[in-house]
Short mmCIF file of C-alpha atoms (C1' of nucleotides) in Angstrom, two decimals:
data_model
loop_
_atom_site.label_atom_id
_atom_site.label_comp_id
_atom_site.label_asym_id
_atom_site.label_seq_id
_atom_site.Cartn_x
_atom_site.Cartn_y
_atom_site.Cartn_z
CA MET A 1 23.43 -4.97 15.98
CA PRO A 2 20.74 -2.32 15.51
CA GLU A 3 17.24 -3.44 14.58
CA PRO A 4 17.22 -4.40 10.90
CA GLY A 5 15.06 -2.63 8.37
CA TYR A 6 12.45 -4.53 6.36
CA TRP A 7 11.84 -4.39 2.63
CA LEU A 8 9.84 -5.97 -0.13
CA PHE A 9 11.64 -6.50 -3.45
CA LYS A 10 9.60 -7.24 -6.55
CA SER A 11 10.76 -9.38 -9.40
CA GLU A 12 9.10 -10.92 -12.39
CA PRO A 13 9.89 -14.60 -12.07
CA SER A 14 10.20 -14.92 -15.84
CA ALA A 15 13.16 -12.54 -15.51
CA TYR A 16 14.50 -13.62 -12.12
CA SER A 17 12.71 -15.84 -9.65
CA PHE A 18 13.28 -16.74 -6.03
CA SER A 19 14.41 -20.19 -7.08
CA ASP A 20 16.96 -18.51 -9.36
CA LEU A 21 18.28 -16.75 -6.27
CA MET A 22 18.40 -19.99 -4.29
CA SER A 23 20.29 -21.65 -7.16
CA GLU A 24 23.07 -19.05 -7.08
CA GLU A 25 26.39 -19.90 -5.54
CA ASP A 26 25.99 -19.05 -1.84
CA GLN A 27 22.37 -18.09 -2.70
CA THR A 28 23.70 -14.58 -3.23
CA ALA A 29 22.97 -12.20 -6.10
CA GLU A 30 23.40 -8.60 -7.17
CA TRP A 31 20.05 -6.82 -7.19
CA ASP A 32 20.84 -4.96 -10.39
CA GLY A 33 18.71 -3.35 -13.04
CA VAL A 34 16.62 -1.02 -10.87
CA ARG A 35 15.95 2.00 -13.09
CA ASN A 36 13.51 4.03 -11.04
CA TYR A 37 14.67 6.97 -8.95
CA GLN A 38 12.60 6.30 -5.85
CA ALA A 39 13.72 2.70 -5.74
CA ARG A 40 17.29 3.80 -6.48
CA ASN A 41 17.20 6.17 -3.51
CA PHE A 42 16.12 3.34 -1.22
CA LEU A 43 18.90 1.08 -2.50
CA ARG A 44 21.53 3.80 -2.27
CA ASP A 45 20.56 5.41 1.02
CA ASP A 46 18.34 3.24 3.15
CA VAL A 47 18.82 -0.47 2.54
CA LYS A 48 21.39 -1.56 5.13
CA LEU A 49 23.54 -4.60 5.73
CA GLY A 50 21.51 -7.16 7.65
CA ASP A 51 18.14 -5.77 6.58
CA ARG A 52 15.51 -8.39 5.80
CA VAL A 53 13.81 -8.73 2.43
CA LEU A 54 10.54 -10.27 1.30
CA PHE A 55 10.90 -11.60 -2.24
CA TYR A 56 7.75 -10.88 -4.25
CA HIS A 57 6.80 -12.30 -7.63
CA SER A 58 4.97 -9.81 -9.84
CA ASN A 59 3.28 -10.64 -13.13
CA ALA A 60 3.20 -14.23 -12.00
CA LYS A 61 1.04 -17.16 -11.00
CA PRO A 62 0.60 -16.75 -8.19
CA ILE A 63 1.35 -13.08 -7.58
CA ALA A 64 2.81 -13.53 -4.12
CA VAL A 65 5.56 -13.14 -1.58
CA VAL A 66 7.47 -16.40 -1.94
CA GLY A 67 10.62 -16.18 0.16
CA THR A 68 12.89 -14.23 2.45
CA ALA A 69 16.40 -12.88 1.97
CA THR A 70 18.99 -10.80 3.80
CA VAL A 71 21.01 -7.83 2.58
CA VAL A 72 24.67 -8.88 2.46
CA ARG A 73 26.12 -5.80 0.75
CA GLU A 74 24.93 -2.20 0.98
CA GLY A 75 24.32 0.15 -1.94
CA TYR A 76 27.05 0.45 -4.56
CA PRO A 77 27.02 1.57 -8.19
CA ASP A 78 25.10 -0.66 -10.58
CA PHE A 79 27.83 -1.22 -13.13
CA THR A 80 25.48 -3.02 -15.50
CA ALA A 81 24.18 0.46 -16.41
CA TRP A 82 27.34 1.34 -18.33
CA ASP A 83 27.69 -2.06 -19.95
CA PRO A 84 26.01 -1.71 -23.36
CA ASP A 85 25.58 -5.49 -23.49
CA SER A 86 23.72 -5.75 -20.18
CA ASP A 87 19.97 -6.14 -19.88
CA HIS A 88 19.51 -2.58 -18.60
CA PRO A 89 22.08 -0.27 -20.18
CA ASP A 90 21.87 3.46 -19.46
CA PRO A 91 24.42 5.51 -21.41
CA LYS A 92 23.94 8.45 -19.02
CA SER A 93 25.51 6.47 -16.18
CA SER A 94 29.30 6.05 -15.95
CA PRO A 95 31.89 4.83 -13.43
CA ASP A 96 32.75 8.48 -12.65
CA ASN A 97 29.15 9.50 -12.30
CA PRO A 98 27.00 6.48 -11.47
CA ILE A 99 23.26 7.07 -11.56
CA TRP A 100 21.97 3.66 -10.53
CA PHE A 101 22.70 1.61 -7.44
CA MET A 102 22.26 -1.96 -6.31
CA VAL A 103 22.67 -4.14 -3.23
CA ASP A 104 23.49 -7.81 -2.83
CA ILE A 105 21.02 -10.15 -1.19
CA LYS A 106 21.30 -13.69 0.03
CA GLY A 107 18.28 -15.95 -0.14
CA ASP A 108 17.25 -17.39 3.22
CA ALA A 109 14.22 -19.63 2.81
CA GLU A 110 11.24 -20.26 0.64
CA LEU A 111 8.00 -19.59 2.52
CA PRO A 112 6.02 -22.72 3.42
CA ASN A 113 3.05 -21.15 1.61
CA PRO A 114 3.24 -18.23 -0.82
CA VAL A 115 1.40 -15.18 0.51
CA THR A 116 -0.68 -13.92 -2.39
CA LEU A 117 -1.43 -10.32 -3.23
CA LYS A 118 -5.11 -11.13 -2.80
CA ARG A 119 -4.44 -12.32 0.72
CA ILE A 120 -2.26 -9.32 1.50
CA ARG A 121 -5.08 -7.07 0.34
CA SER A 122 -7.63 -8.72 2.57
CA THR A 123 -5.60 -9.14 5.75
CA PRO A 124 -6.15 -6.67 8.61
CA GLY A 125 -2.95 -4.82 9.43
CA LEU A 126 -1.70 -4.82 5.85
CA GLU A 127 -4.02 -2.12 4.48
CA GLU A 128 -1.32 0.50 4.68
CA CYS A 129 1.30 -1.53 2.82
CA SER A 130 3.53 0.60 0.65
CA LEU A 131 2.68 -1.88 -2.12
CA PHE A 132 -0.74 -0.26 -2.41
CA LYS A 133 0.39 3.33 -2.00
CA ARG A 134 3.05 3.40 -4.71
CA PRO A 135 2.03 0.50 -6.87
CA ARG A 136 4.79 0.72 -9.40
CA ILE A 137 8.09 0.74 -7.58
CA SER A 138 10.12 -2.40 -7.21
CA VAL A 139 11.57 -1.70 -3.75
CA HIS A 140 9.17 -1.04 -0.89
CA PRO A 141 9.86 -0.32 2.76
CA ILE A 142 7.68 -2.37 5.10
CA THR A 143 7.23 -2.23 8.85
CA LYS A 144 8.23 -4.90 11.32
CA ALA A 145 4.53 -5.42 12.05
CA GLU A 146 3.82 -6.04 8.36
CA TRP A 147 6.80 -8.38 8.12
CA ASP A 148 5.54 -10.38 11.10
CA ILE A 149 1.99 -10.62 9.73
CA ILE A 150 3.16 -11.83 6.32
CA LEU A 151 5.50 -14.44 7.79
CA ASP A 152 2.67 -15.60 10.03
CA LEU A 153 0.32 -15.94 7.04
CA ALA A 154 2.98 -18.02 5.30
CA GLN A 155 2.72 -20.61 8.07
CA ARG A 156 -0.90 -21.29 7.19
CA GLU A 157 -2.47 -22.36 3.92
CA GLU A 158 -4.67 -19.87 2.14
CA ASN A 159 -8.30 -20.95 2.40
"C1'" DG B 1 -3.55 -9.03 -24.26
"C1'" DC B 2 -5.68 -5.01 -22.21
"C1'" DC B 3 -5.29 -0.93 -20.02
"C1'" DA B 4 -4.96 2.17 -15.78
"C1'" DA B 5 -1.68 4.45 -13.23
"C1'" DC B 6 2.22 6.65 -13.05
"C1'" DG B 7 7.12 7.96 -14.29
"C1'" DT B 8 9.96 10.13 -17.83
"C1'" DT B 9 11.04 12.92 -21.79
"C1'" DG B 10 11.29 16.79 -24.46
"C1'" DG B 11 9.29 20.88 -26.93
"C1'" DC B 12 8.09 25.29 -25.90
"C1'" DG C 1 8.95 25.07 -15.40
"C1'" DC C 2 4.72 23.34 -17.67
"C1'" DC C 3 2.51 19.73 -19.61
"C1'" DA C 4 1.43 16.60 -23.57
"C1'" DA C 5 3.10 12.56 -25.45
"C1'" DC C 6 5.07 8.50 -24.69
"C1'" DG C 7 6.83 4.33 -22.28
"C1'" DT C 8 6.63 1.00 -18.52
"C1'" DT C 9 4.70 -1.59 -14.80
"C1'" DG C 10 1.95 -4.93 -13.34
"C1'" DG C 11 -2.81 -6.52 -12.01
"C1'" DC C 12 -6.52 -8.50 -14.21
#
DNA sequence: GCCAACGTTGGC
DNA sequence: GCCAACGTTGGC
């Protein structure tokens, strides 16, 4: 196995939370509904089987990384785009010419302590997080070093 | 609920 | 291809 890649996926828990993922059969879900080209490119081209994912709650209390997951299926067309009854229809996308892509992830474990955005902001080594550079995309690449720091923070309560 | 930042759309 | 208007994200 090559070294996995590391990612941070954002979700609004009111729409889909980490506990929703853990409640799925086999803790596995389609990461559908991404409708941003940069994020789409990551999902289509760069997110690989076996890559590790930090699950981040945006617009939430707390705003924080709350769990980890693993990519169990690589990029494939997001068929919810051409379903007019889905939550994120896009009439420009079709089976013959898919615009949007998704992956499947499997939830691994809830973090012992959520790692809040505030804490991420104030922790040395996390200043360069993609989260801060492109604040509005829902899929962010992170480095192994950043992954390790965040998982380490999760072992200790925020003071 | 506000609003800043940024992505997208569409007229020209 | 420019750019103003508009929509969305997401922290506060």
